[in-house]
JSON list of C-alpha atoms in Angstrom, two decimals:
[
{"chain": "X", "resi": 1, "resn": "UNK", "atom": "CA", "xyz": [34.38, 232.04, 69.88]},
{"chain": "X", "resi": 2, "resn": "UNK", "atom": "CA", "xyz": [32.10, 231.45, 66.95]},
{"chain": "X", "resi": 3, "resn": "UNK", "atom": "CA", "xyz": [32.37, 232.91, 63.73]},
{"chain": "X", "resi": 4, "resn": "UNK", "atom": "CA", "xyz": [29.55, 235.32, 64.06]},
{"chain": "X", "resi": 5, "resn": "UNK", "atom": "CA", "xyz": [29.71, 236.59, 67.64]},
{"chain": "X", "resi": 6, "resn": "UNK", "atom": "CA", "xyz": [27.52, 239.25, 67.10]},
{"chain": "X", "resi": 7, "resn": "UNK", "atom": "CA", "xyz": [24.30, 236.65, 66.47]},
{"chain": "X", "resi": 8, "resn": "UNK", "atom": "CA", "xyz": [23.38, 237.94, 69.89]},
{"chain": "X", "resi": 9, "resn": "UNK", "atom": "CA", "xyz": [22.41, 241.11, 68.06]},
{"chain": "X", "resi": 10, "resn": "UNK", "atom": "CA", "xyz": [21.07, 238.89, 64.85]},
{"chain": "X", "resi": 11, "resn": "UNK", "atom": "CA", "xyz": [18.93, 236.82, 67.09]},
{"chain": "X", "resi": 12, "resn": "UNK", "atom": "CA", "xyz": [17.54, 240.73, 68.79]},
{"chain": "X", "resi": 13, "resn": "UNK", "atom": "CA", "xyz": [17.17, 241.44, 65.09]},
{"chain": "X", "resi": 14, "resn": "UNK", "atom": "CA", "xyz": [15.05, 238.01, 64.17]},
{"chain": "X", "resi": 15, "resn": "UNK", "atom": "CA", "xyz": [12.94, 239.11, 67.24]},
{"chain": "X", "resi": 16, "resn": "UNK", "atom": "CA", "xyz": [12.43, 242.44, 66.05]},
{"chain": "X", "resi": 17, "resn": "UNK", "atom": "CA", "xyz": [11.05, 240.77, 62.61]},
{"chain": "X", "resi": 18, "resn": "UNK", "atom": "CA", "xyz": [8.34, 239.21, 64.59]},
{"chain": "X", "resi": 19, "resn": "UNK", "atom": "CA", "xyz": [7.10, 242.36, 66.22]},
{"chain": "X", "resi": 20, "resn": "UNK", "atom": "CA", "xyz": [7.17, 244.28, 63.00]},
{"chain": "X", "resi": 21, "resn": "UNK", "atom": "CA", "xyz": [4.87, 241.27, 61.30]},
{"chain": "X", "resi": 22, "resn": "UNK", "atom": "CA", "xyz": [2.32, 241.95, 64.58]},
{"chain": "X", "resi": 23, "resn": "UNK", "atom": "CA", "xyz": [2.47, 245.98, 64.30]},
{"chain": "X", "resi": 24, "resn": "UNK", "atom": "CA", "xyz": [1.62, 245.72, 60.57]},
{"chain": "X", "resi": 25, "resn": "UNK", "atom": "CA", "xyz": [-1.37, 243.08, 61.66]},
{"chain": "X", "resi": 26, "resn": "UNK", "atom": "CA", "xyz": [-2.35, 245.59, 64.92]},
{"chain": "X", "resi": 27, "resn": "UNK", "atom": "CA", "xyz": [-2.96, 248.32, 62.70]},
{"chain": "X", "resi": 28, "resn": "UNK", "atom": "CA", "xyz": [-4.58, 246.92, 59.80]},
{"chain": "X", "resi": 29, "resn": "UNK", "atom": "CA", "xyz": [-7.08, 245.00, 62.37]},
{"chain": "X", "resi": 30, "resn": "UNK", "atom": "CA", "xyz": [-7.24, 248.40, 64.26]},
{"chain": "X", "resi": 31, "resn": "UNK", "atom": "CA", "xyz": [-9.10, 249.76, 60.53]},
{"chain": "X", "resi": 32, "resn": "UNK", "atom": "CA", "xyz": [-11.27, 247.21, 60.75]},
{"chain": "X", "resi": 33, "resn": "UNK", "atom": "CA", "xyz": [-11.89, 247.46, 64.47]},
{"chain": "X", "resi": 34, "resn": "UNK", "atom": "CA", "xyz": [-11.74, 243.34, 65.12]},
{"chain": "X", "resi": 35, "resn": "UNK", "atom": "CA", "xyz": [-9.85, 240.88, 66.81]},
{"chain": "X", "resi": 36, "resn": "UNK", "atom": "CA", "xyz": [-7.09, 241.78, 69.66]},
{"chain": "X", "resi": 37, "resn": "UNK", "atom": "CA", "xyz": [-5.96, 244.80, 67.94]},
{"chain": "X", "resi": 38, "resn": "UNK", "atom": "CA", "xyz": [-5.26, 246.81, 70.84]},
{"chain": "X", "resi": 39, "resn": "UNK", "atom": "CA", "xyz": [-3.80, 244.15, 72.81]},
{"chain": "X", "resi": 40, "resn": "UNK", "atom": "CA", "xyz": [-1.40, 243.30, 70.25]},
{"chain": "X", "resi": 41, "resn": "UNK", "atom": "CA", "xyz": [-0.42, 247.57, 69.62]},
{"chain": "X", "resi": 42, "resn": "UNK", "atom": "CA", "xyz": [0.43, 247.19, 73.27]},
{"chain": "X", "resi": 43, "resn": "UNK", "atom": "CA", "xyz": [2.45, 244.18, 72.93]},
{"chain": "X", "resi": 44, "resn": "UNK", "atom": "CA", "xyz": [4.16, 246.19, 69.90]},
{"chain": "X", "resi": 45, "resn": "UNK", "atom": "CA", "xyz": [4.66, 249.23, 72.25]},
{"chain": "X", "resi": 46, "resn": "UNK", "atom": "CA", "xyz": [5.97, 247.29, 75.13]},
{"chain": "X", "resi": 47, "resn": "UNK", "atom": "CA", "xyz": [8.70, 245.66, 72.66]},
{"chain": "X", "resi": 48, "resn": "UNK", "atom": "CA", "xyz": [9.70, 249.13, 71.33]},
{"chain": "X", "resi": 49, "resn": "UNK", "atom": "CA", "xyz": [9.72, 251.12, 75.30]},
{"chain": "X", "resi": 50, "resn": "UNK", "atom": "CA", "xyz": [11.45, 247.84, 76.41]},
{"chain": "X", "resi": 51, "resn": "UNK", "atom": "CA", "xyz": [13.99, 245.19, 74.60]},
{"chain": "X", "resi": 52, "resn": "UNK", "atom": "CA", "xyz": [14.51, 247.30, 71.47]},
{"chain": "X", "resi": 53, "resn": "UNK", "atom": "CA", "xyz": [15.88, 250.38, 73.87]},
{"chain": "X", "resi": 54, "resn": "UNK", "atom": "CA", "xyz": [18.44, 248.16, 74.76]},
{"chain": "X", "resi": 55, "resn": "UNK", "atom": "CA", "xyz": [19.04, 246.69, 71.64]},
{"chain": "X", "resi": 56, "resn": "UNK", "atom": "CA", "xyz": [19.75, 250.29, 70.83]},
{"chain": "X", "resi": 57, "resn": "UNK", "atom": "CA", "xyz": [21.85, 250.42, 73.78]},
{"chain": "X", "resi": 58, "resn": "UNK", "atom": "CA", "xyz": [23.53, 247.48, 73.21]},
{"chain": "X", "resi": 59, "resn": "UNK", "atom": "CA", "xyz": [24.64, 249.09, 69.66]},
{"chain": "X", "resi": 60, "resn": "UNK", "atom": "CA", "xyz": [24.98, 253.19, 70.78]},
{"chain": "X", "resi": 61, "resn": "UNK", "atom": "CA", "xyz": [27.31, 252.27, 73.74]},
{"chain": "X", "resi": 62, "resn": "UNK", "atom": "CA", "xyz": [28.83, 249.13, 72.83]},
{"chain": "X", "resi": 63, "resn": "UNK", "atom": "CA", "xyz": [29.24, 248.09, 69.15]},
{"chain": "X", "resi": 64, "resn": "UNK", "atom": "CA", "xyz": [29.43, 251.59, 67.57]},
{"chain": "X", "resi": 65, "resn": "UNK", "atom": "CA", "xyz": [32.39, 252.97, 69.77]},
{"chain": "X", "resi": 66, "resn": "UNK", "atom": "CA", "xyz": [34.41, 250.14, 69.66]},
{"chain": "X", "resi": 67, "resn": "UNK", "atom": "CA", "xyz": [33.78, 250.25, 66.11]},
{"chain": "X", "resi": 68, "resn": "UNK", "atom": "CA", "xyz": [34.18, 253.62, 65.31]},
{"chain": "X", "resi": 69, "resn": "UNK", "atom": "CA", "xyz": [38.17, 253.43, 66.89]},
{"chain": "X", "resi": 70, "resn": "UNK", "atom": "CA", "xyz": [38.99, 251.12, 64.16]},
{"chain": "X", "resi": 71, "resn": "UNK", "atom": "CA", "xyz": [36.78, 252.99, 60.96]},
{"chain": "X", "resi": 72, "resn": "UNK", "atom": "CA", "xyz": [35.89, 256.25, 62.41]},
{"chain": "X", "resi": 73, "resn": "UNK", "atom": "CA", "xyz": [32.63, 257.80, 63.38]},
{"chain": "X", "resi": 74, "resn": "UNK", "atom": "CA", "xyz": [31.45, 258.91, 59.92]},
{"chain": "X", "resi": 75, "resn": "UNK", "atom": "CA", "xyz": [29.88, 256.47, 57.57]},
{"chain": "X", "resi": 76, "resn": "UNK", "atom": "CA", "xyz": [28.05, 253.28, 58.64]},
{"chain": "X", "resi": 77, "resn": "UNK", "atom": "CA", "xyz": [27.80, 254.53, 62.34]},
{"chain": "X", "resi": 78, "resn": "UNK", "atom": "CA", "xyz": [26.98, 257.89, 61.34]},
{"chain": "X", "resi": 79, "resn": "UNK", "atom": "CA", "xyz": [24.27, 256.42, 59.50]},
{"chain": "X", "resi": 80, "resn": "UNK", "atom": "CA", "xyz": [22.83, 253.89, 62.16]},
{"chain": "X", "resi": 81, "resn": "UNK", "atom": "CA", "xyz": [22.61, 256.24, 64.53]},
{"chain": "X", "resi": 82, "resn": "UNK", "atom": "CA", "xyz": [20.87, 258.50, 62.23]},
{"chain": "X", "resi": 83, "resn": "UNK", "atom": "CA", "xyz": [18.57, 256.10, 61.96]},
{"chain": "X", "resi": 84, "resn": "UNK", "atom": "CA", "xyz": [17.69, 254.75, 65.55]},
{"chain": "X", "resi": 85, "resn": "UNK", "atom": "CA", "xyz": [16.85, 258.61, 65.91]},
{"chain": "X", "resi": 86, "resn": "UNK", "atom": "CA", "xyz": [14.64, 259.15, 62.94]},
{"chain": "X", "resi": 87, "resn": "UNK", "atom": "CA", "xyz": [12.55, 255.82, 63.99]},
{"chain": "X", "resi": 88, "resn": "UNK", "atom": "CA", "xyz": [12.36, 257.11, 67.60]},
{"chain": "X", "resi": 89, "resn": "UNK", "atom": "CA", "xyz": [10.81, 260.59, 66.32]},
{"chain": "X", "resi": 90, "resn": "UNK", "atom": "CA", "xyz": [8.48, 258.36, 63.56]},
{"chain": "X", "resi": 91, "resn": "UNK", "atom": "CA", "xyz": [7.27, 255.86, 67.25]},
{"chain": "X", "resi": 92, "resn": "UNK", "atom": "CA", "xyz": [6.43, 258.79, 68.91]},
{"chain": "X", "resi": 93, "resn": "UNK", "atom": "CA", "xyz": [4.35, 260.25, 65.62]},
{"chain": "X", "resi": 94, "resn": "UNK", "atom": "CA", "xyz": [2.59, 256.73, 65.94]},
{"chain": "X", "resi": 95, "resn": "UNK", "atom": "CA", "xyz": [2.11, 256.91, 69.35]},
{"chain": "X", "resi": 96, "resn": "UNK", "atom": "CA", "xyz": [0.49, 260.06, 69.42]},
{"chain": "X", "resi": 97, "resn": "UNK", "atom": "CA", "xyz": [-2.01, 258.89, 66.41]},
{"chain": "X", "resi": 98, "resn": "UNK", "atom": "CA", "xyz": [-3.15, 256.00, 68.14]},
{"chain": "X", "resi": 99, "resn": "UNK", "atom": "CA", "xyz": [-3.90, 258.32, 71.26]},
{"chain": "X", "resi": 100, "resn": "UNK", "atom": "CA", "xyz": [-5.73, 260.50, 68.83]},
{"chain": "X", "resi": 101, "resn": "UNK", "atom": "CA", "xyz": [-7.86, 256.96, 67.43]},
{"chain": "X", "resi": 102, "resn": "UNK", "atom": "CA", "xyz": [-8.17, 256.11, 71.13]},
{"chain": "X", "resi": 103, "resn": "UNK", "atom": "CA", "xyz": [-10.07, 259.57, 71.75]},
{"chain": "X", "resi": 104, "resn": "UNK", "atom": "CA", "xyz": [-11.43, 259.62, 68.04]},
{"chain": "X", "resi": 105, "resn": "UNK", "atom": "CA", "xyz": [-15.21, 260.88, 67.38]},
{"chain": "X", "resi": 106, "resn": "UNK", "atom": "CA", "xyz": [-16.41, 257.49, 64.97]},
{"chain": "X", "resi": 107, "resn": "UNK", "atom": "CA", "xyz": [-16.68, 260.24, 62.27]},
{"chain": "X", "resi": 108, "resn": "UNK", "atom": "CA", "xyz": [-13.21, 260.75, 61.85]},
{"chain": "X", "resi": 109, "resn": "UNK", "atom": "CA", "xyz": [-11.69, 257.23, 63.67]},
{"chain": "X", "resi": 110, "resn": "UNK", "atom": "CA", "xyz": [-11.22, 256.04, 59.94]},
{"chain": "X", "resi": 111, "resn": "UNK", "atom": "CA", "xyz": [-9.06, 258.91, 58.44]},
{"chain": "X", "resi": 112, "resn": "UNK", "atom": "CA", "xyz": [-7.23, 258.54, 62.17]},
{"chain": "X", "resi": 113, "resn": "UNK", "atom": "CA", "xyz": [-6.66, 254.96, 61.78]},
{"chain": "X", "resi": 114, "resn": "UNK", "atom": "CA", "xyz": [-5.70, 254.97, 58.16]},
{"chain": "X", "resi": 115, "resn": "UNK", "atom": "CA", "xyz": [-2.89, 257.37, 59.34]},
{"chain": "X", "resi": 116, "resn": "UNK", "atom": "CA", "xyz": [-2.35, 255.35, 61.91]},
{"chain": "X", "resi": 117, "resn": "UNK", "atom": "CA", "xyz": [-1.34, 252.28, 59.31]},
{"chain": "X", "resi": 118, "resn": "UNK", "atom": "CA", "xyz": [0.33, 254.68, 57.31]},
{"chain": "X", "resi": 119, "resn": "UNK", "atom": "CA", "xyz": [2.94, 255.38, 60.24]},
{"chain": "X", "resi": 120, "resn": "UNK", "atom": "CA", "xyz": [3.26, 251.99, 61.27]},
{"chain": "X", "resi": 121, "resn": "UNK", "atom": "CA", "xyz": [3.77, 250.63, 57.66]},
{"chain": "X", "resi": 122, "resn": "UNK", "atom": "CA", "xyz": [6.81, 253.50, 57.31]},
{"chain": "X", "resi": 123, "resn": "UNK", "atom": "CA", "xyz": [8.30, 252.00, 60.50]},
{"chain": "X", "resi": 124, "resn": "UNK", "atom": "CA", "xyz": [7.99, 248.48, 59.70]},
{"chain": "X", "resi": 125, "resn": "UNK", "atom": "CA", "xyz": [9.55, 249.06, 55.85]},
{"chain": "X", "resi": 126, "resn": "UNK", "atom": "CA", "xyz": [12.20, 251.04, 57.86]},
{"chain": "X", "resi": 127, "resn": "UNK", "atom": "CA", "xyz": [13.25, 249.07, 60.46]},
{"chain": "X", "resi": 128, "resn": "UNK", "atom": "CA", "xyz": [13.54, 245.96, 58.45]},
{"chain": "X", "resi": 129, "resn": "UNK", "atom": "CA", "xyz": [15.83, 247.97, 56.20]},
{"chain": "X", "resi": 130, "resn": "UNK", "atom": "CA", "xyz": [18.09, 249.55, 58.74]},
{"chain": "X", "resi": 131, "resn": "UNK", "atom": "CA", "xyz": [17.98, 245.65, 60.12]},
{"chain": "X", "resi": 132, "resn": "UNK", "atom": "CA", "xyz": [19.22, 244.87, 56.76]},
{"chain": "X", "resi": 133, "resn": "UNK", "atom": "CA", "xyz": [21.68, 246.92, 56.80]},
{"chain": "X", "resi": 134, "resn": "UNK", "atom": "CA", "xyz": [23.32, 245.91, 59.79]},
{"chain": "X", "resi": 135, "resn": "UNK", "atom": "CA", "xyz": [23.14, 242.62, 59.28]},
{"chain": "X", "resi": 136, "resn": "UNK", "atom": "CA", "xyz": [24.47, 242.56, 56.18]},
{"chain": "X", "resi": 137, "resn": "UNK", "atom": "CA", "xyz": [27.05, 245.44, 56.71]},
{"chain": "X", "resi": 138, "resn": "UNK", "atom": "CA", "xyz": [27.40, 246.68, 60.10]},
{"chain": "X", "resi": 139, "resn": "UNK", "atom": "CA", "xyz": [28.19, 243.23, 62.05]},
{"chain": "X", "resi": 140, "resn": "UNK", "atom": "CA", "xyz": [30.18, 241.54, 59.43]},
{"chain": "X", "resi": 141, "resn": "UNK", "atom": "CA", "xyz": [32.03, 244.55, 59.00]},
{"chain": "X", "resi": 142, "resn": "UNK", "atom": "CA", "xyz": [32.82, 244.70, 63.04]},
{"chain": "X", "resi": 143, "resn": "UNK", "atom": "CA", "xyz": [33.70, 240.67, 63.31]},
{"chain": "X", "resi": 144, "resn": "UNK", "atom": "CA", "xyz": [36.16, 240.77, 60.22]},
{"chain": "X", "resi": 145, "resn": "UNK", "atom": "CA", "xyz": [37.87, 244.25, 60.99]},
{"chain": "X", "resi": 146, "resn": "UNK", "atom": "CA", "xyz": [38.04, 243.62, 65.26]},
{"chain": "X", "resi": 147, "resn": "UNK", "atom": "CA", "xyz": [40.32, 241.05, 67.03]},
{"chain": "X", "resi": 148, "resn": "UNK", "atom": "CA", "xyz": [38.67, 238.09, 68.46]},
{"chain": "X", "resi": 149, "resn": "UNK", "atom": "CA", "xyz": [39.47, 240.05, 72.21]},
{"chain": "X", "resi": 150, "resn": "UNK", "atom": "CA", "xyz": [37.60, 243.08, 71.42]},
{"chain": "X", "resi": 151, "resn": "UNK", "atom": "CA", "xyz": [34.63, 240.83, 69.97]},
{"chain": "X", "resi": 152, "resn": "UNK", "atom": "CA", "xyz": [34.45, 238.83, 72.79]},
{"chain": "X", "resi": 153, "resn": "UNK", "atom": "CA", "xyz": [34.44, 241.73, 75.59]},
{"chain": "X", "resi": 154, "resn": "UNK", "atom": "CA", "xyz": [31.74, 243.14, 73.32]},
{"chain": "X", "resi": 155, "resn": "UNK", "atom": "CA", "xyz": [29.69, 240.35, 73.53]},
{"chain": "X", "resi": 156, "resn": "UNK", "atom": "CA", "xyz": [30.67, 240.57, 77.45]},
{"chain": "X", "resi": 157, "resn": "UNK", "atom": "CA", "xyz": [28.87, 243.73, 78.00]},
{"chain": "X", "resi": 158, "resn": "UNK", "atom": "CA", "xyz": [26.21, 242.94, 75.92]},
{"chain": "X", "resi": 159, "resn": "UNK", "atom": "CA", "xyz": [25.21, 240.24, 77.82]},
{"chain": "X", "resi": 160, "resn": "UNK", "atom": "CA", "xyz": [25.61, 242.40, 81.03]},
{"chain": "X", "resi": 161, "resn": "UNK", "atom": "CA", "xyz": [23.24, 244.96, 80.27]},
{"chain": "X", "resi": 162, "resn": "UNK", "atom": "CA", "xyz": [20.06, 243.92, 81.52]},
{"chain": "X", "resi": 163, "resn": "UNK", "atom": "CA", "xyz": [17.24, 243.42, 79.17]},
{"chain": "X", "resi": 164, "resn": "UNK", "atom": "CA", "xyz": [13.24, 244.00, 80.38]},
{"chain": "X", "resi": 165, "resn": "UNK", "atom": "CA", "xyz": [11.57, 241.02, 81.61]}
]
């Protein structure tokens, strides 16, 4: 087993990154109304309604309970899932924005796309922390306090759930 078994989650996280770096280039080309813009929001979307639900997944019903039998609920997990539900309410704020700028009069498609940014920038600050934090806490905490059995079934059923094409 390698020494970081949870890098399948690391490597979700390093993909994550990359989306993040396109939202926050979306919606600042979406103020100036240039370039793919829209194309790439969708990309963006697609990521979030598709591999970072099971990410999610992958954490909720997998990592968290097996690590909550060894340190409890409270705490870290309490925290991360906390979090995965405070970014799904702030997507669906952003989602609903960029409906509103699809339908925007041009009078007011600034002050709707400046919000727009505004959401998106809140996400990609907080997701990159919360990735962070698990990184740097969450996983290393799991691979030093579980036994190389546990870690490796983990890993098993991560790599059973099926991920979007």
């Amino acid at each position: 087993m390698p020494d970081r078994p949870l890098d399948v989650l690391r490597l979700a996280h390093r993909t994550a990154l990359g989306e993040l770096a396109l939202l926050e280039k979306s919606t600042a080309a979406l103020r100036r109304n240039e370039g793919t813009a829209w194309e790439d929001l969708d990309t963006v979307f697609g990521f979030f309604d598709g591999e970072l639900k099971v990410h999610f997944r992958h954490e909720e019903e997998i990592i968290f309970p097996y690590l909550a039998r060894v340190i409890g609920r409270e705490g870290p997990i309490a925290a991360m899932l906390d979090e995965h539900q405070t970014l799904w309410r702030t997507l669906d704020a952003l989602h609903e924005k960029v409906d509103e700028l699809k339908g925007a009069p041009p009078d007011s498609a600034d002050k709707v796309a400046q919000t727009v940014q505004q959401i998106a920038n809140h996400i990609v600050g907080f997701l990159r922390s919360h990735i962070q934090k698990e990184d740097s806490v969450l996983f290393p905490l799991a691979e030093e306090t579980l036994d190389p059995e546990t870690l490796r079934e983990m890993v098993a059923k991560i790599q059973a759930v099926e991920t979007p094409a």
